[in-house]
Coordinates of C-alpha atoms in Angstrom, one line a residue:
Chain A
M333 CA 96.3 142.4 102.4
I334 CA 98.9 141.4 105.0
D335 CA 100.4 143.9 107.4
A336 CA 102.8 142.8 110.1
K337 CA 104.3 145.2 112.6
E338 CA 107.0 144.3 115.1
L339 CA 105.9 140.8 115.6
T340 CA 107.7 139.0 118.4
Y341 CA 107.1 135.4 119.4
S342 CA 108.6 133.2 122.0
Y343 CA 107.9 129.4 122.6
S344 CA 109.7 129.6 126.0
K345 CA 107.8 132.4 127.8
G346 CA 110.2 135.1 126.7
K347 CA 113.5 133.3 127.4
K348 CA 114.3 133.1 123.7
N349 CA 112.5 134.7 120.9
A350 CA 111.7 132.6 117.8
I351 CA 111.0 135.9 115.9
E352 CA 111.8 139.4 116.9
Q353 CA 110.3 142.7 115.7
I354 CA 109.3 141.3 112.3
S355 CA 107.6 144.0 110.1
F356 CA 106.6 143.7 106.5
S357 CA 103.5 144.2 104.3
V358 CA 102.1 142.4 101.3
D359 CA 99.8 144.3 98.9
E360 CA 96.9 142.9 97.1
G361 CA 97.9 140.6 94.3
E362 CA 101.5 140.7 95.4
A363 CA 103.7 137.6 96.0
F364 CA 106.0 137.9 98.9
A365 CA 108.6 135.3 99.8
L366 CA 110.0 134.9 103.2
L367 CA 113.4 133.3 102.7
G368 CA 115.7 131.8 105.3
P369 CA 117.3 128.6 106.5
S370 CA 115.5 126.0 108.7
G371 CA 114.7 127.4 112.1
A372 CA 115.0 131.0 111.0
G373 CA 111.4 131.8 112.0
K374 CA 109.6 131.5 108.7
S375 CA 107.0 129.0 109.9
T376 CA 106.5 130.9 113.2
T377 CA 105.8 134.1 111.2
Q378 CA 103.4 132.2 109.0
G379 CA 101.9 130.4 112.0
I380 CA 101.0 133.8 113.6
L381 CA 99.6 135.2 110.3
T382 CA 97.4 132.2 109.8
G383 CA 96.1 132.3 113.3
L384 CA 97.7 128.9 114.3
L385 CA 99.9 130.7 116.8
P386 CA 98.5 133.4 119.1
I387 CA 99.9 136.9 118.6
Q388 CA 102.1 137.7 121.6
Q389 CA 103.7 141.0 120.7
G390 CA 103.2 143.4 117.8
E391 CA 100.3 144.0 115.4
A392 CA 99.1 142.1 112.4
T393 CA 96.3 142.5 110.0
V394 CA 95.3 139.8 107.4
A395 CA 92.6 140.3 104.9
G396 CA 91.3 143.2 107.0
T397 CA 91.2 141.2 110.2
D398 CA 93.1 142.3 113.2
L399 CA 94.8 139.2 114.5
H400 CA 94.3 140.4 118.1
H401 CA 90.6 139.9 117.5
L402 CA 90.7 136.8 115.2
S403 CA 87.4 136.1 113.5
R404 CA 86.6 132.7 111.9
S405 CA 85.3 134.5 108.8
M406 CA 88.9 135.5 108.0
F407 CA 89.6 131.9 107.2
N408 CA 87.1 132.0 104.3
K409 CA 89.6 134.4 102.6
I410 CA 92.8 132.5 103.2
G411 CA 94.3 129.2 102.1
V412 CA 97.2 127.4 103.8
S413 CA 99.4 124.8 102.2
F414 CA 101.5 123.1 104.8
E415 CA 105.1 122.0 104.4
Q416 CA 104.3 118.6 106.0
S417 CA 101.3 117.1 104.2
N418 CA 98.4 116.6 106.6
V419 CA 95.4 114.8 105.0
Y420 CA 93.0 112.1 106.4
G421 CA 94.6 108.8 105.5
K422 CA 91.4 106.8 105.8
L423 CA 89.5 109.1 103.4
T424 CA 90.0 109.1 99.7
A425 CA 91.5 112.1 97.9
L426 CA 88.1 113.2 96.8
E427 CA 86.5 112.6 100.3
N428 CA 89.3 114.7 101.8
L429 CA 88.5 117.7 99.6
E430 CA 84.7 117.2 99.8
F431 CA 85.0 117.3 103.6
Y432 CA 87.2 120.3 103.7
R433 CA 85.1 122.4 101.4
K434 CA 82.1 122.0 103.7
L435 CA 84.1 123.8 106.4
F436 CA 84.0 127.1 104.5
D437 CA 81.2 129.6 103.7
G438 CA 80.6 130.7 100.1
S439 CA 81.5 129.1 96.9
A440 CA 84.3 126.5 96.5
I441 CA 86.1 125.0 93.6
D442 CA 84.9 121.6 92.5
P443 CA 87.2 119.0 94.2
M444 CA 87.6 117.0 91.0
T445 CA 88.8 120.1 89.1
L446 CA 91.4 120.6 91.8
L447 CA 92.5 117.0 91.7
K448 CA 92.9 117.2 87.9
Q449 CA 95.0 120.3 88.3
V450 CA 97.5 118.6 90.6
G451 CA 97.4 115.3 88.6
L452 CA 95.5 113.2 91.2
D453 CA 92.2 112.8 89.3
Q454 CA 93.1 109.2 88.4
V455 CA 93.4 108.3 92.1
A456 CA 90.5 110.4 93.3
D457 CA 88.8 107.4 94.9
K458 CA 91.9 105.9 96.5
R459 CA 92.5 106.2 100.2
A460 CA 95.2 108.9 101.0
D461 CA 97.1 106.5 103.2
T462 CA 98.1 104.6 100.1
F463 CA 99.6 107.7 98.5
S464 CA 103.3 108.5 98.2
K465 CA 104.8 111.5 100.0
G466 CA 104.6 113.6 96.9
M467 CA 101.0 112.7 96.2
K468 CA 100.0 113.6 99.8
H469 CA 101.8 116.9 99.3
R470 CA 99.9 117.6 96.1
L471 CA 96.6 116.8 97.9
T472 CA 97.5 119.2 100.7
F473 CA 98.4 121.8 98.1
A474 CA 95.1 121.3 96.3
R475 CA 93.1 121.5 99.5
S476 CA 94.6 124.9 100.2
M477 CA 92.9 126.3 97.1
I478 CA 89.4 124.9 97.6
N479 CA 87.9 128.0 99.1
Q480 CA 89.4 130.2 96.3
P481 CA 91.5 132.2 98.8
Q482 CA 92.3 135.8 98.4
I483 CA 95.5 135.3 100.4
W484 CA 97.4 132.1 99.9
F485 CA 100.0 130.9 102.4
L486 CA 102.4 128.5 100.9
D487 CA 105.0 126.7 103.0
E488 CA 107.7 125.0 100.9
P489 CA 105.2 124.2 98.2
T490 CA 107.6 122.2 96.0
T491 CA 109.8 120.6 98.6
G492 CA 110.2 116.8 98.0
L493 CA 108.4 116.9 94.7
D494 CA 110.0 115.5 91.5
P495 CA 110.9 118.3 88.9
A496 CA 107.9 117.6 86.6
I497 CA 105.4 117.9 89.5
A498 CA 107.2 120.8 91.0
S499 CA 107.0 122.6 87.7
Q500 CA 103.3 121.8 87.5
I501 CA 102.8 123.3 91.0
K502 CA 104.8 126.4 90.1
Q503 CA 102.6 126.9 87.1
I504 CA 99.4 126.7 89.2
I505 CA 100.9 129.3 91.6
K506 CA 101.8 131.6 88.7
E507 CA 98.2 131.3 87.3
R508 CA 96.6 132.1 90.6
K509 CA 99.0 135.0 91.1
A510 CA 98.1 136.3 87.6
S511 CA 94.4 136.1 88.6
G512 CA 95.1 138.4 91.6
T513 CA 95.7 136.1 94.5
T514 CA 98.0 137.5 97.2
I515 CA 100.7 135.0 98.1
L516 CA 103.0 134.6 101.1
L517 CA 105.6 132.1 100.3
T518 CA 107.9 130.7 102.9
T519 CA 110.8 128.7 101.5
H520 CA 114.5 128.1 101.6
N521 CA 114.4 127.5 97.9
M522 CA 115.9 130.8 96.4
V523 CA 115.3 129.7 92.8
L524 CA 111.6 129.2 93.5
A525 CA 111.4 132.6 95.4
D526 CA 113.2 134.3 92.5
E527 CA 110.8 132.8 90.0
L528 CA 107.5 133.4 91.8
S529 CA 107.8 136.5 94.0
D530 CA 107.5 140.2 93.6
K531 CA 109.2 140.9 96.9
V532 CA 111.5 138.8 99.1
G533 CA 112.4 139.1 102.8
F534 CA 115.5 137.5 104.2
I535 CA 114.9 136.1 107.7
I536 CA 117.6 134.7 109.9
D537 CA 117.7 134.0 113.6
G538 CA 114.2 135.3 113.9
Q539 CA 115.0 138.7 112.4
L540 CA 114.0 140.1 109.1
K541 CA 117.3 141.4 107.7
L542 CA 116.1 142.8 104.4
V543 CA 113.0 143.2 102.2
D544 CA 113.2 144.2 98.5
T545 CA 112.4 143.0 95.0
P546 CA 114.7 140.3 93.6
R547 CA 115.7 142.7 90.9
N548 CA 116.7 145.5 93.3
L549 CA 118.6 143.0 95.4
K550 CA 120.5 141.7 92.4
L551 CA 121.3 145.3 91.3
R552 CA 122.3 146.4 94.8
Y553 CA 124.2 143.3 96.0
G554 CA 125.0 141.3 92.9
E555 CA 128.2 141.5 91.0
K556 CA 128.5 140.9 87.3
L557 CA 130.6 137.7 87.0
V558 CA 132.3 135.8 84.3
Q559 CA 132.7 132.0 84.5
V560 CA 135.6 131.0 82.3
E561 CA 137.0 127.5 81.5
Y562 CA 140.4 127.4 79.9
K563 CA 142.9 124.8 78.9
T564 CA 146.4 124.6 80.5
E565 CA 149.0 121.9 79.3
D566 CA 146.8 118.9 80.0
T567 CA 144.0 120.0 82.2
V568 CA 140.9 122.2 82.0
K569 CA 140.6 124.9 84.7
S570 CA 137.6 127.0 85.7
E571 CA 137.5 130.4 87.4
L572 CA 134.7 132.8 88.5
L573 CA 135.8 136.4 88.1
S574 CA 134.2 139.7 88.9
M575 CA 133.7 142.2 86.2
V576 CA 133.8 145.0 88.7
D577 CA 137.0 144.2 90.6
E578 CA 140.1 145.7 88.7
Q579 CA 142.4 142.8 89.6
E580 CA 140.0 140.2 88.5
R581 CA 139.3 142.0 85.3
K582 CA 143.1 142.0 84.7
R583 CA 143.2 138.3 85.5
L584 CA 140.5 137.6 82.9
G585 CA 142.6 139.5 80.3
D586 CA 145.7 137.4 81.2
I587 CA 143.7 134.1 80.8
I588 CA 142.4 135.1 77.5
H589 CA 145.9 136.0 76.2
Q590 CA 147.7 133.0 77.7
Y591 CA 145.4 130.1 77.4
E592 CA 143.0 128.4 75.0
I593 CA 139.4 129.3 76.2
E594 CA 137.0 126.4 76.3
T595 CA 133.8 128.2 77.6
M596 CA 133.1 131.7 78.9
H597 CA 129.7 132.9 80.4
T598 CA 128.6 136.0 82.0
R599 CA 126.5 135.3 85.2
E600 CA 124.5 137.5 87.6
A601 CA 124.5 136.7 91.3
T602 CA 121.7 134.4 92.5
L603 CA 119.5 135.2 95.4
E604 CA 121.3 132.6 97.4
E605 CA 124.6 134.3 96.9
I606 CA 123.1 137.6 97.9
F607 CA 121.5 136.0 100.9
I608 CA 124.9 134.7 102.0
K609 CA 126.5 138.1 101.4
V610 CA 123.8 139.9 103.4
T611 CA 123.4 137.5 106.3
G612 CA 126.8 135.8 106.2
R613 CA 125.0 132.5 106.5
G614 CA 124.0 129.7 104.1
L615 CA 120.5 128.4 103.6
V616 CA 120.8 124.8 104.9
Chain B
M450 CA 76.7 125.8 111.3
L451 CA 74.8 122.5 111.2
T452 CA 76.4 121.6 107.8
R453 CA 79.8 121.8 109.4
I454 CA 78.9 119.9 112.5
I455 CA 77.4 117.1 110.3
A456 CA 80.4 117.2 108.1
V457 CA 82.7 116.5 111.1
L458 CA 80.4 113.8 112.4
T459 CA 80.1 112.0 109.1
R460 CA 83.8 112.2 108.5
D461 CA 84.5 110.6 111.9
L462 CA 81.9 107.9 111.2
K463 CA 83.3 107.2 107.8
S464 CA 86.8 107.1 109.0
G465 CA 85.8 105.1 112.1
L466 CA 84.2 102.4 110.0
R467 CA 87.5 102.0 108.1
D468 CA 89.5 101.7 111.3
A469 CA 89.7 98.1 112.6
M470 CA 89.9 99.2 116.3
I471 CA 87.0 101.7 116.1
A472 CA 84.8 99.2 114.1
Y473 CA 85.6 96.6 116.8
I474 CA 84.5 99.1 119.5
M475 CA 81.3 99.7 117.7
I476 CA 80.4 96.1 117.2
V477 CA 81.7 94.4 120.4
P478 CA 78.9 95.6 122.8
I479 CA 76.3 94.1 120.5
L480 CA 78.3 90.8 120.5
I481 CA 78.6 90.8 124.3
A482 CA 74.8 91.4 124.6
I483 CA 74.1 88.5 122.3
V484 CA 76.4 86.2 124.4
L485 CA 74.7 87.5 127.6
K486 CA 71.3 86.8 126.1
L487 CA 72.4 83.2 125.3
L488 CA 73.7 82.7 128.8
V489 CA 70.5 84.1 130.5
P490 CA 68.1 81.2 129.6
S491 CA 70.4 78.8 131.4
A492 CA 69.4 80.5 134.6
G493 CA 65.8 79.4 133.9
A494 CA 66.9 76.0 132.7
N495 CA 66.7 74.5 136.2
L496 CA 63.5 72.8 135.3
I497 CA 63.0 69.0 135.3
H498 CA 62.5 67.1 132.1
V499 CA 60.7 63.8 132.7
A500 CA 59.0 61.0 130.6
V501 CA 55.9 59.2 131.9
L502 CA 53.6 56.5 130.6
E503 CA 50.2 57.2 129.1
S504 CA 48.6 55.3 131.9
A505 CA 50.0 57.6 134.6
D506 CA 47.6 59.5 136.9
P507 CA 46.5 62.7 135.1
A508 CA 46.9 64.6 138.4
F509 CA 50.5 63.3 138.7
I510 CA 51.2 64.5 135.1
S511 CA 49.6 67.8 135.8
M512 CA 51.7 68.3 138.9
L513 CA 54.9 67.4 136.9
E514 CA 54.0 69.9 134.2
D515 CA 54.0 72.6 136.9
H516 CA 57.7 71.8 137.5
G517 CA 59.0 71.2 134.0
R518 CA 58.6 69.4 130.7
V519 CA 56.7 66.1 130.6
E520 CA 56.8 63.7 127.7
I521 CA 54.2 61.0 127.6
L522 CA 55.1 57.7 126.1
A523 CA 53.2 54.5 125.2
D524 CA 55.0 51.8 127.0
R525 CA 58.0 51.0 129.2
D526 CA 60.3 50.2 126.3
A527 CA 59.6 53.5 124.6
L528 CA 60.3 55.2 128.0
V529 CA 63.6 53.4 128.5
N530 CA 64.6 54.3 124.9
R531 CA 63.8 57.9 125.6
V532 CA 65.8 58.0 128.8
S533 CA 68.8 56.4 127.0
A534 CA 69.0 59.4 124.7
V535 CA 71.8 61.9 125.2
D536 CA 69.8 64.6 126.9
D537 CA 68.7 64.7 130.6
V538 CA 65.4 63.0 130.7
I539 CA 64.3 60.9 133.8
G540 CA 61.7 58.2 133.3
L541 CA 58.9 58.0 136.0
I542 CA 56.7 54.9 136.3
E543 CA 54.1 54.6 139.0
T544 CA 54.1 51.2 140.7
P545 CA 52.2 49.9 143.8
Q546 CA 55.4 50.4 145.8
G547 CA 55.7 54.0 144.8
T548 CA 57.3 55.9 141.8
E549 CA 60.0 54.1 140.0
M550 CA 62.7 56.4 138.6
I551 CA 64.7 55.4 135.5
A552 CA 67.9 57.4 134.8
G553 CA 70.4 57.0 132.1
G554 CA 73.4 57.6 134.4
N555 CA 74.8 60.5 132.4
E556 CA 72.6 63.2 133.8
Q557 CA 74.0 66.5 135.0
E558 CA 74.7 67.0 138.6
G559 CA 71.5 67.7 140.6
T560 CA 69.1 66.5 137.9
V561 CA 68.1 63.3 139.7
E562 CA 67.9 65.1 143.1
M563 CA 65.5 67.7 141.6
V564 CA 63.2 65.0 140.1
T565 CA 63.4 63.1 143.4
A566 CA 62.3 66.3 145.3
V567 CA 59.3 66.7 142.9
V568 CA 58.3 63.0 143.2
D569 CA 58.5 63.4 147.0
L570 CA 56.3 66.3 146.8
W571 CA 53.7 64.2 144.9
Q572 CA 54.0 61.2 147.3
N573 CA 53.7 63.4 150.4
R574 CA 50.9 65.5 149.0
D575 CA 48.5 64.4 151.7
L576 CA 50.9 64.8 154.6
E577 CA 49.9 67.2 157.3
I578 CA 52.8 69.6 157.8
P579 CA 53.1 70.8 161.4
V580 CA 54.5 74.2 160.4
L581 CA 53.0 77.1 158.4
V582 CA 55.0 78.0 155.3
R583 CA 54.4 81.4 153.6
F584 CA 56.2 82.5 150.4
S585 CA 57.0 86.1 149.9
D586 CA 58.7 88.1 147.1
V587 CA 62.4 88.4 147.7
G588 CA 62.8 91.1 145.1
W589 CA 64.2 89.0 142.2
E590 CA 61.8 89.7 139.4
L591 CA 64.2 88.5 136.7
S592 CA 67.4 86.7 136.3
P593 CA 70.2 88.5 138.2
L594 CA 72.5 87.9 135.2
A595 CA 70.0 89.7 132.9
Q596 CA 69.4 92.5 135.3
Y597 CA 72.9 93.3 136.5
G598 CA 74.6 92.1 133.3
T599 CA 72.5 94.5 131.2
S600 CA 72.9 97.5 133.6
F601 CA 76.7 96.9 133.8
L602 CA 77.0 96.5 130.1
I603 CA 75.1 99.8 129.4
V604 CA 77.3 101.7 131.9
F605 CA 80.4 100.1 130.5
V606 CA 79.7 100.8 126.9
S607 CA 79.0 104.4 127.6
V608 CA 82.8 104.7 127.7
F609 CA 83.1 103.3 124.2
G610 CA 81.6 106.5 122.7
G611 CA 84.3 108.6 124.4
M612 CA 86.8 106.0 123.2
V613 CA 85.8 106.4 119.6
V614 CA 86.0 110.2 119.9
M615 CA 89.4 109.8 121.5
L616 CA 90.7 107.6 118.6
N617 CA 89.4 110.0 116.0
L618 CA 91.2 112.8 117.8
V619 CA 94.4 110.8 118.0
E620 CA 94.1 110.3 114.2
E621 CA 93.8 114.1 113.8
K622 CA 96.9 114.5 116.0
Q623 CA 98.9 111.9 114.2
A624 CA 98.2 113.3 110.8
N625 CA 98.3 116.9 112.0
T626 CA 95.0 117.5 110.4
L627 CA 94.0 119.7 113.4
A628 CA 96.2 122.4 111.8
A629 CA 94.2 122.3 108.6
I630 CA 91.0 122.4 110.7
N631 CA 92.3 125.4 112.6
V632 CA 92.8 127.4 109.4
S633 CA 89.3 126.7 108.1
A634 CA 86.2 128.7 108.9
I635 CA 84.8 126.1 111.3
S636 CA 84.6 127.4 114.8
R637 CA 86.0 125.6 117.8
L638 CA 82.5 125.0 119.1
E639 CA 81.3 123.5 115.9
F640 CA 84.3 121.2 115.7
V641 CA 83.9 120.1 119.3
V642 CA 80.2 119.5 118.9
G643 CA 80.7 117.6 115.6
K644 CA 83.4 115.5 117.2
G645 CA 81.5 114.9 120.4
L646 CA 78.2 113.9 118.8
L647 CA 79.4 110.4 118.1
G648 CA 80.2 110.1 121.8
F649 CA 76.5 110.5 122.5
I650 CA 75.0 108.7 119.5
L651 CA 77.1 105.6 119.9
P652 CA 76.2 104.9 123.6
L653 CA 72.5 105.6 122.8
F654 CA 72.6 103.2 119.9
H655 CA 74.5 100.6 122.0
A656 CA 72.2 101.0 125.0
F657 CA 69.0 100.5 123.0
A658 CA 70.5 97.6 121.0
I659 CA 71.5 95.9 124.3
L660 CA 68.1 96.5 125.8
L661 CA 66.4 95.1 122.7
I662 CA 68.7 92.1 122.5
M663 CA 68.2 91.3 126.2
G664 CA 64.4 91.6 125.7
F665 CA 63.8 94.7 127.8
T666 CA 61.3 96.2 125.4
S667 CA 59.0 97.9 127.9
I668 CA 61.5 100.1 129.6
H669 CA 61.0 103.9 129.8
I670 CA 62.7 105.3 126.7
G671 CA 62.9 108.9 127.9
M672 CA 64.5 108.0 131.2
T673 CA 67.0 105.7 129.5
V674 CA 68.0 108.5 127.1
V675 CA 68.5 111.0 129.9
V676 CA 70.7 108.6 131.9
V677 CA 72.7 107.3 129.0
L678 CA 73.4 110.9 127.7
S679 CA 74.5 112.1 131.1
I680 CA 76.9 109.2 131.6
A681 CA 78.2 109.6 128.0
L682 CA 79.2 113.2 128.8
I683 CA 81.8 112.3 131.3
S684 CA 83.2 109.6 129.0
L685 CA 83.3 112.1 126.3
I686 CA 85.4 114.6 128.4
F687 CA 87.9 111.9 129.2
G688 CA 87.9 110.9 125.5
F689 CA 88.7 114.5 124.5
V690 CA 91.5 114.9 127.1
I691 CA 93.2 111.7 126.3
G692 CA 92.7 112.1 122.6
I693 CA 94.3 115.5 122.6
Y694 CA 97.3 114.5 124.6
N695 CA 98.2 111.2 122.8
D696 CA 99.9 110.9 119.5
N697 CA 99.2 107.2 119.0
S698 CA 96.1 105.1 119.5
M699 CA 97.7 102.4 121.6
S700 CA 98.9 104.8 124.3
A701 CA 95.5 106.5 124.2
V702 CA 93.6 103.2 124.7
S703 CA 96.0 102.4 127.5
S704 CA 95.2 105.7 129.2
M705 CA 91.4 105.2 128.6
K706 CA 91.6 101.8 130.3
I707 CA 92.5 103.5 133.6
G708 CA 88.9 104.8 133.3
F709 CA 87.7 101.3 133.6
I710 CA 88.8 101.1 137.2
P711 CA 86.2 103.5 138.6
I712 CA 83.5 101.9 136.4
F713 CA 84.2 98.4 137.6
G714 CA 84.7 99.6 141.2
S715 CA 81.5 101.5 141.3
V716 CA 79.3 99.0 139.5
F717 CA 80.5 96.0 141.5
G718 CA 80.4 98.1 144.7
A719 CA 76.8 99.0 144.0
M720 CA 76.0 95.3 143.3
F721 CA 77.8 93.6 146.2
L722 CA 78.4 96.2 149.0
D723 CA 75.9 96.6 151.8
S724 CA 74.0 99.9 151.4
Q725 CA 75.7 101.4 154.4
W726 CA 79.0 101.4 152.4
H727 CA 77.4 103.0 149.3
P728 CA 78.3 106.6 150.3
F729 CA 81.9 105.7 149.5
L730 CA 80.8 105.4 145.9
Y731 CA 78.9 108.6 145.6
W732 CA 81.9 110.3 144.0
S733 CA 81.6 108.1 141.0
P734 CA 79.2 109.1 138.2
F735 CA 79.2 105.5 137.1
Y736 CA 77.6 104.5 140.4
W737 CA 74.7 106.8 139.9
A738 CA 74.4 105.7 136.3
F739 CA 74.3 102.0 137.3
R740 CA 71.7 102.7 139.9
S741 CA 69.5 104.5 137.4
I742 CA 69.8 101.9 134.7
D743 CA 69.1 99.2 137.2
Q744 CA 65.9 100.9 138.3
I745 CA 64.9 101.4 134.6
I746 CA 65.3 97.7 133.9
L747 CA 63.3 96.7 136.9
Q748 CA 60.7 99.2 135.8
Q749 CA 60.8 100.9 139.2
A750 CA 62.4 104.1 137.9
V751 CA 60.6 107.4 138.6
W752 CA 61.5 110.7 136.9
N753 CA 62.4 112.4 140.2
D754 CA 65.1 109.8 141.0
M755 CA 66.3 109.6 137.4
L756 CA 66.7 113.4 137.2
L757 CA 68.4 113.6 140.6
N758 CA 70.8 110.8 139.7
S759 CA 71.6 112.5 136.4
L760 CA 72.1 115.8 138.2
Y761 CA 74.7 114.2 140.4
I762 CA 76.4 112.8 137.3
L763 CA 76.3 116.3 135.6
L764 CA 77.7 118.0 138.8
I765 CA 80.6 115.5 139.0
T766 CA 81.1 115.9 135.2
M767 CA 81.2 119.7 135.6
M768 CA 83.8 119.5 138.3
V769 CA 86.0 117.2 136.2
F770 CA 85.5 119.5 133.2
A771 CA 86.5 122.5 135.3
L772 CA 89.7 120.7 136.4
L773 CA 90.6 119.7 132.8
Y774 CA 89.3 122.8 130.9
K775 CA 92.7 124.4 130.5
R776 CA 94.3 121.2 129.3
I777 CA 91.5 120.7 126.7
K778 CA 91.8 124.3 125.5
R779 CA 95.6 124.0 125.2
G780 CA 95.4 120.7 123.4
F781 CA 93.1 122.1 120.7
A782 CA 95.4 125.1 120.1

């Protein structure tokens, strides 16, 4: 459904590339997460794939449309949820969705159904400029589903939302994924990516460093760890020890013999830890 | 295609009616026309208002009626009382010595002189004048205020359509909703047409409302539509360019105000400059628009002139568009 080959893009006429030689593909019904810190090139990549930025170098196909020959009909098949909410403040939530659905061909989801899904049905007739940041974000998210997209581009879909709403949004994404929607998720939230995606790509400084499934990455780069809390004379100490490293295994044995153990948990590496290991950089 | 164009148009209209500045722009031309209409009768108010006795010569009364309003009262006391009222009424009583004028003393400047001139006319009606006086038409068929005021107002409000389009675009820029539009199935052409329609509909609505309020009900509708649409086009292009490149409405309105300079310059130039200087105004589409509207109001317009003037406007517009095309295209991207 999405095929990107050697995409390169520069905002400064070639002086500095925002992304360089990015290649990946997303199959039908697959959820792919592009992970990276701010300024890594996630949004530029998504911008090219959604037609918001012109393709400068490389090749890309989205829903069968060659982006070098962009056709408006492609947009009937895609939905885009922006990181920064962008709705019409002087229109009500319902009017926003009613207007947007008229811009597509074919069948659309009933706006009230969508508002109910994102918990905005009670304020359907309120103007969007009276909404909180989170409510506007939910409206932007709901709007991206109105044309029942085959490919769904989600840019930081849960950023800035309270945990309950974020969980609701995640649930909607999971449901749509289960119904066969192809998803391209761009985020710096590794937990979200781990939870929602079949494949992840680590992007940093405009380069895609690695693409694989979260499970493979954990198997390949993750270490089995033990988090142990133990009591010394009057304090409680905590250590994270590798179950692979011989010295650390010995250290764990010593702790067990010498001290009173308070808690002890095995833990697998998180995507964030793997990201740092692979790229040498954090996600902030 | 039409559904999407109408969707964009109705969204802009709905949003505009909820925006204080746009609502103001939509209403203010109507208010100006009403004020102008109220001012226009005062140009025709230079008529005398006199009171005479029942016993006055009917020929005298008839002559007075040719020059203004005449009230006929029973006796001198009634006439004096009437003159004493707050409005400007001069009492006239014929006596063997001539015509006696009774004034209240609070009349507007010139009122007494005007009545004196009319009375002199009556008293000298049999005088043999040693010169021949012939009156001819000086070309003023209606109040200059109504004629020029209406023409100017119509040309001026044509900019308001572009201004509304501009403010709607600024709203899109501010809220970054253009990005959402750009990932929908609406084509660039459909969006631009939908956005631009208000820039034509509004000046047309304003122009006909102004003409109606000012009482110009017999003008040529077809010619008016052609001229208003052609002048609206250039305002629209400016509206698009300014709207695309401004992130807040105040700076956009400030930029648009610069456009008022050529409007005022060309309209006042057309009004007050001798015709030999008019070629210096030919570059301005507003000059041609003003000339056309003026001819329409005077009911002297002919299709050839109107089409030629509109052609000039369109040619100038095309040149402006060619210069700004890249900026407009870049702005939408």
